[in-house]
Short mmCIF file of C-alpha atoms in Angstrom, two decimals:
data_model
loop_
_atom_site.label_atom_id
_atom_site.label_comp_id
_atom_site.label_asym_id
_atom_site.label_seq_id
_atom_site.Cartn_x
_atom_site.Cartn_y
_atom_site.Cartn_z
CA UNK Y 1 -5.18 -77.15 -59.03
CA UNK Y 2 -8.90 -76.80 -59.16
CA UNK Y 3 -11.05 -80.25 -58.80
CA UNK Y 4 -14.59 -81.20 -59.53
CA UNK Y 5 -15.78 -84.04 -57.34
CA UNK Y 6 -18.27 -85.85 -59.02
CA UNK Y 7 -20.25 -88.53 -57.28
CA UNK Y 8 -21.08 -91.37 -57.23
CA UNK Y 9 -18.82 -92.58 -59.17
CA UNK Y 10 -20.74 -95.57 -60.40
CA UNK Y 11 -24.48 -96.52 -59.99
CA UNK Y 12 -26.52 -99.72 -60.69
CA UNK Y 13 -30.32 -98.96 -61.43
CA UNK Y 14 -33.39 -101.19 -62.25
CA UNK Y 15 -35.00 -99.41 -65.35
CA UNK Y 16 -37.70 -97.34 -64.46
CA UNK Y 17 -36.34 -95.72 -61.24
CA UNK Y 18 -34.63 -92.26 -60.80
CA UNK Y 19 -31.07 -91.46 -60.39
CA UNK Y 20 -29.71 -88.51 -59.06
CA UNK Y 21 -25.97 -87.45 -59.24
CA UNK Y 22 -23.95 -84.22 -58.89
CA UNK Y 23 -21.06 -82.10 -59.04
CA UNK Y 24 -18.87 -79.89 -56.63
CA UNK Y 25 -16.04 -77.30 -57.17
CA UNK Y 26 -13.49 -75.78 -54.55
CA UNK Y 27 -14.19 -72.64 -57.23
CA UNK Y 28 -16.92 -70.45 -58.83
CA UNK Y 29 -17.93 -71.56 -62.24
CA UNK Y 30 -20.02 -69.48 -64.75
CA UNK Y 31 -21.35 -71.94 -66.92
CA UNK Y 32 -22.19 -75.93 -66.60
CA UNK Y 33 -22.46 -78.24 -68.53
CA UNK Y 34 -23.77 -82.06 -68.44
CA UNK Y 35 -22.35 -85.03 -70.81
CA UNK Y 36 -23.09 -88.43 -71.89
CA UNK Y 37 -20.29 -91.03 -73.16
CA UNK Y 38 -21.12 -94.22 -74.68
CA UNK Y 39 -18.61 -96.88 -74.94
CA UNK Y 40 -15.64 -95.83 -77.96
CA UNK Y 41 -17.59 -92.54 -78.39
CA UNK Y 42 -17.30 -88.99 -77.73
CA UNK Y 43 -18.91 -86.91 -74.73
CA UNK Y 44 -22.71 -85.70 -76.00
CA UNK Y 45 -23.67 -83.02 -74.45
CA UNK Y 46 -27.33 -82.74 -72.82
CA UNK Y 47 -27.45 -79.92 -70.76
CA UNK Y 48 -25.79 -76.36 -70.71
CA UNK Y 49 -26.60 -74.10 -67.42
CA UNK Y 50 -25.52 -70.10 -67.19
CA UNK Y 51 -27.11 -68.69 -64.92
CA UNK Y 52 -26.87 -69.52 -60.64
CA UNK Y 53 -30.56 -71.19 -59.93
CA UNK Y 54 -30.91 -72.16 -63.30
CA UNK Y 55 -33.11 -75.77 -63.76
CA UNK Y 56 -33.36 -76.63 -67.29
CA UNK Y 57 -34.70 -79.89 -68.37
CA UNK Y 58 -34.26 -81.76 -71.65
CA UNK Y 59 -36.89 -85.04 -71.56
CA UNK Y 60 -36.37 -86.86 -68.52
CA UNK Y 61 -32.92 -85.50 -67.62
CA UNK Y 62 -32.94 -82.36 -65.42
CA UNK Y 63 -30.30 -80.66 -64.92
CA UNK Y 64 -29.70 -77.39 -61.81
CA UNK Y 65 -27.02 -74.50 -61.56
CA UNK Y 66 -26.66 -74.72 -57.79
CA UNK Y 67 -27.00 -71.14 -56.01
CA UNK Y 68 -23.42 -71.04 -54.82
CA UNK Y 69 -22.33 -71.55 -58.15
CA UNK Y 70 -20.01 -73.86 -56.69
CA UNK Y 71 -21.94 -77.65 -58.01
CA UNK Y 72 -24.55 -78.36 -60.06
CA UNK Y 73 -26.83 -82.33 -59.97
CA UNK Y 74 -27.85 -84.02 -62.74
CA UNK Y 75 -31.16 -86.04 -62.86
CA UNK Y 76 -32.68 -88.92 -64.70
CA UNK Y 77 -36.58 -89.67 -64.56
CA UNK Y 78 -37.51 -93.18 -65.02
CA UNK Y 79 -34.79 -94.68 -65.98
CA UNK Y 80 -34.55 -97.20 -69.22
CA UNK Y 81 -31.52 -99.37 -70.56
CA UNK Y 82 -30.49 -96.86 -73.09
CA UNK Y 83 -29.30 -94.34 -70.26
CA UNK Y 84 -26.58 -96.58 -69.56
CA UNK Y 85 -23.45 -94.94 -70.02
CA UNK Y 86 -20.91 -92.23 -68.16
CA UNK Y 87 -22.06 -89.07 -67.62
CA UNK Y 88 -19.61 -85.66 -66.90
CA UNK Y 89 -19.86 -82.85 -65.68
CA UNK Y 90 -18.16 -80.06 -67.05
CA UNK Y 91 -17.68 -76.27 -65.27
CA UNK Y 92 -16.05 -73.14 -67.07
CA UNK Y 93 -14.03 -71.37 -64.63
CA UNK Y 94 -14.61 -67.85 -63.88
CA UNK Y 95 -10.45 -66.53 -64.32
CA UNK Y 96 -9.40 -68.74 -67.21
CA UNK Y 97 -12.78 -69.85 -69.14
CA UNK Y 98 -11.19 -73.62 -69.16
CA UNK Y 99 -13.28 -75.80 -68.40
CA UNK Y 100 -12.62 -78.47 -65.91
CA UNK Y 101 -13.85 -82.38 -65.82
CA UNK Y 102 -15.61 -84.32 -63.20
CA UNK Y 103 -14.06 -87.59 -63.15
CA UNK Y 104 -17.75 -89.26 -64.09
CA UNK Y 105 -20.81 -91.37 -62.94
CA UNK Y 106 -20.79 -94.91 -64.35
CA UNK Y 107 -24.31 -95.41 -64.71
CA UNK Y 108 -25.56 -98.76 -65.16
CA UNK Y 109 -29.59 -99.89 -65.65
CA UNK Y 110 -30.71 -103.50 -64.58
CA UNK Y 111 -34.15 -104.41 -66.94
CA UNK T 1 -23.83 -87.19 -85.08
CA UNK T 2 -22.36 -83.84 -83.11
CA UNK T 3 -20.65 -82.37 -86.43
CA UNK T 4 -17.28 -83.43 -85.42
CA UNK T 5 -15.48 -86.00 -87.22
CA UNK T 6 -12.02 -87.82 -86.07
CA UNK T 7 -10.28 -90.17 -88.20
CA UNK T 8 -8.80 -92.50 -87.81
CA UNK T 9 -11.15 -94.13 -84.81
CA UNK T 10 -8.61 -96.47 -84.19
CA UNK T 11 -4.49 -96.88 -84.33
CA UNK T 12 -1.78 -98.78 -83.19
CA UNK T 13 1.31 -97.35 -83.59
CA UNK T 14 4.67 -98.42 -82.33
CA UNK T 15 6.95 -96.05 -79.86
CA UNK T 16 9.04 -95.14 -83.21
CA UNK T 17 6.06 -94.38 -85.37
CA UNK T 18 5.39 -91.77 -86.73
CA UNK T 19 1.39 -90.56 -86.88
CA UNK T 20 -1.21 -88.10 -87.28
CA UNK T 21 -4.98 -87.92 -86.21
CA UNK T 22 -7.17 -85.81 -87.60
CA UNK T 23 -10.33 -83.68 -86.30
CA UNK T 24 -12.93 -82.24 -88.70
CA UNK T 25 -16.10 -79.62 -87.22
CA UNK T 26 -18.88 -78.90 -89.60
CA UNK T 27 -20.39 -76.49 -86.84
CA UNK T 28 -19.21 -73.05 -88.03
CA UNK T 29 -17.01 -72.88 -84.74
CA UNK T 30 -14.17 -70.88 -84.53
CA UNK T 31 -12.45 -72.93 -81.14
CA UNK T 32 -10.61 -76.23 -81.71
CA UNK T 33 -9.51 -78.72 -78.82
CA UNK T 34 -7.28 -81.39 -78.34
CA UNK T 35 -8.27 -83.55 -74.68
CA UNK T 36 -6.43 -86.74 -73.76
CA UNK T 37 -8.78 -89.63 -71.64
CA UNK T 38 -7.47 -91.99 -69.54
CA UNK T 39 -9.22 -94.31 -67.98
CA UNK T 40 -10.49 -93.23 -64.59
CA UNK T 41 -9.00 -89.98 -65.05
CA UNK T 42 -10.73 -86.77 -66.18
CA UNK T 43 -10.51 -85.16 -69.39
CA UNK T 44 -7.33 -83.67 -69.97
CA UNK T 45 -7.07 -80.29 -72.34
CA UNK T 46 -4.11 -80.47 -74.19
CA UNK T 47 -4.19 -77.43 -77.07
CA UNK T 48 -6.97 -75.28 -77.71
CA UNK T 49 -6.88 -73.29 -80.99
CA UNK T 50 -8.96 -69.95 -81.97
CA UNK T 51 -9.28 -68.18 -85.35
CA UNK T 52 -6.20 -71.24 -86.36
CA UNK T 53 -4.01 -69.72 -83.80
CA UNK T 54 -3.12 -71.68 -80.45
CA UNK T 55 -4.12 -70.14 -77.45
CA UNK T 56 -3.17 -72.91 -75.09
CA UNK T 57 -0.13 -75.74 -74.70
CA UNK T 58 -1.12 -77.27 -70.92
CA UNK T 59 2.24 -78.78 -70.56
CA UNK T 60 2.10 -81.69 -73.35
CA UNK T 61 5.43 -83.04 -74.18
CA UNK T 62 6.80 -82.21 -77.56
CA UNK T 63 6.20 -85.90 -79.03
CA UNK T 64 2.57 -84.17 -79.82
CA UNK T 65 2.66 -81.74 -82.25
CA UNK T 66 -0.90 -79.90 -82.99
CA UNK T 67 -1.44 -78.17 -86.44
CA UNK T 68 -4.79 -75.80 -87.38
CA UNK T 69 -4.51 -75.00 -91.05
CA UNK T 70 -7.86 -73.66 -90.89
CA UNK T 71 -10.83 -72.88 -88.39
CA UNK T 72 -12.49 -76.32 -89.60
CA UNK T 73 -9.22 -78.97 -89.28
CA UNK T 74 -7.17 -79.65 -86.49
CA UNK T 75 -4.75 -82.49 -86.52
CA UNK T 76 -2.61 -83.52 -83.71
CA UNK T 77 0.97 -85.02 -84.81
CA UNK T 78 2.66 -88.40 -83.08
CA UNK T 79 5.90 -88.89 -82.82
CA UNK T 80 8.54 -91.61 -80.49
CA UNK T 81 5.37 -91.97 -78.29
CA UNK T 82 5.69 -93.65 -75.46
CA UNK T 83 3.68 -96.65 -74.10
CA UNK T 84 1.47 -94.33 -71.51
CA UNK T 85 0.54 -91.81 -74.33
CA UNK T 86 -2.26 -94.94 -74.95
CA UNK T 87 -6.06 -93.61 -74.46
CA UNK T 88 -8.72 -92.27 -75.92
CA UNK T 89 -8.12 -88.82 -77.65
CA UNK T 90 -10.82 -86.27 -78.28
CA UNK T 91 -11.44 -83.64 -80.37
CA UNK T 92 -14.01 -80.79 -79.21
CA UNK T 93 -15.13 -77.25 -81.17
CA UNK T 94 -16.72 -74.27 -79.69
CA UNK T 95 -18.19 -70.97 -81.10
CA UNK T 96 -16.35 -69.19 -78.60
CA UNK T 97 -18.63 -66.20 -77.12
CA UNK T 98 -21.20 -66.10 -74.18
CA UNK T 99 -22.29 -69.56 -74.66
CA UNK T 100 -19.68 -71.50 -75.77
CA UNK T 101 -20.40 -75.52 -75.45
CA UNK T 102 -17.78 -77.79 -76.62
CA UNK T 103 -18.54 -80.23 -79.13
CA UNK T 104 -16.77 -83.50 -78.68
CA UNK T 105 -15.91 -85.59 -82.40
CA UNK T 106 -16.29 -89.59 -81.44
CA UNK T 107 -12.16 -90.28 -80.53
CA UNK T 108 -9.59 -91.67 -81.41
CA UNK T 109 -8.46 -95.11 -79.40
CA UNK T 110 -4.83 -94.67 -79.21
CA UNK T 111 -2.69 -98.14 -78.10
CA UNK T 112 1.37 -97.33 -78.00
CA UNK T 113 2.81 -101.12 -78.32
#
């Protein structure tokens, strides 16, 4: 069945650096999309991508449709404790329109 | 707040209980989705619903029993669960169309004794 490899699967920060994480698909996806999880809550979602090339930005997180359309990366700008959390990624499959999980980044921000 | 609502957030149920969650959008959507998560797995779709009608069983054994009276309520039904059926369920809504994002509701934590 189709996978998402998401990586790394867990990262230890100190606040104020960057972090940089991504995505990658044995299949074409039309659509990303980028999540946050705290602990006992739902996925958030902070970034949607639709287009191949696509770099859309919401505050410090930036977020790229990569040209293949086959991964996509995820970054943070200056980190600070409040970004600790797991982040998905999420792709919506060109045949079905399911989407399909990454397995997630544990990120976690030393003050 | 994402304008999905779950209740309870948590339950305990034993394997001859018998239980329902319940999901709530306030988004206008017209999707509905059930998604199991287990730890250090990804999320796994379980039912997805559109205009109240199910478009989508992925396999999920019949001790789960989803119901969509209306575009804005989902609940999923438990029944002789088993201890493994323990995790964290979600529901999600979508306005499904060109862009359709899913909104996730906070979970349910699920613990079969």
């Amino acid at each position: 069945g189709q996978q998402l490899n998401q990586s790394p699967q867990s990262m230890f920060i100190q606040e104020g650096e960057d972090v940089s994480m991504n995505c990658t698909s044995s299949s074409i996806f039309n659509t990303w999309l980028w999540y946050k999880q705290d602990p006992g809550e739902g996925p958030v979602l902070l970034i949607a991508l639709y287009k191949a090339g696509e770099l859309t930005s919401n505050g410090r997180l930036t977020a790229q449709f990569g040209i293949t359309r086959k991964d996509s990366f995820l970054n943070i700008s200056a980190s600070i404790p409040s970004d600790v959390g797991i982040y998905f990624c999420a792709g919506r499959d060109t045949g079905t329109y399911k989407y399909i999980f990454g397995t997630g980044t544990r990120l976690k921000v030393l003050a | 707040e994402t304008g999905v609502t779950q209740t309870p957030r948590h339950l305990v149920m034993g394997m001859t209980n018998k239980k329902s969650l319940k999901c709530e959008q306030h988004l206008g959507h017209n999707a509905m989705y059930w998604y199991k998560q287990s730890a250090k797995k990804p999320l796994e779709l379980m039912f997805v619903y559109n205009f109240k009608e199910q478009t989508e069983n992925n396999s999920v054994p019949s001790r789960f029993s989803p119901e969509c009276p209306n575009s804005s309520h989902l609940f999923l039904h438990l029944h002789t669960l088993q201890p493994e059926d323990s995790a964290l369920y979600l529901c999600a809504s979508s306005q499904e169309g060109q862009y359709n994002e899913q909104f996730f509701g906070p979970g349910t934590r699920l613990t079969v004794l």
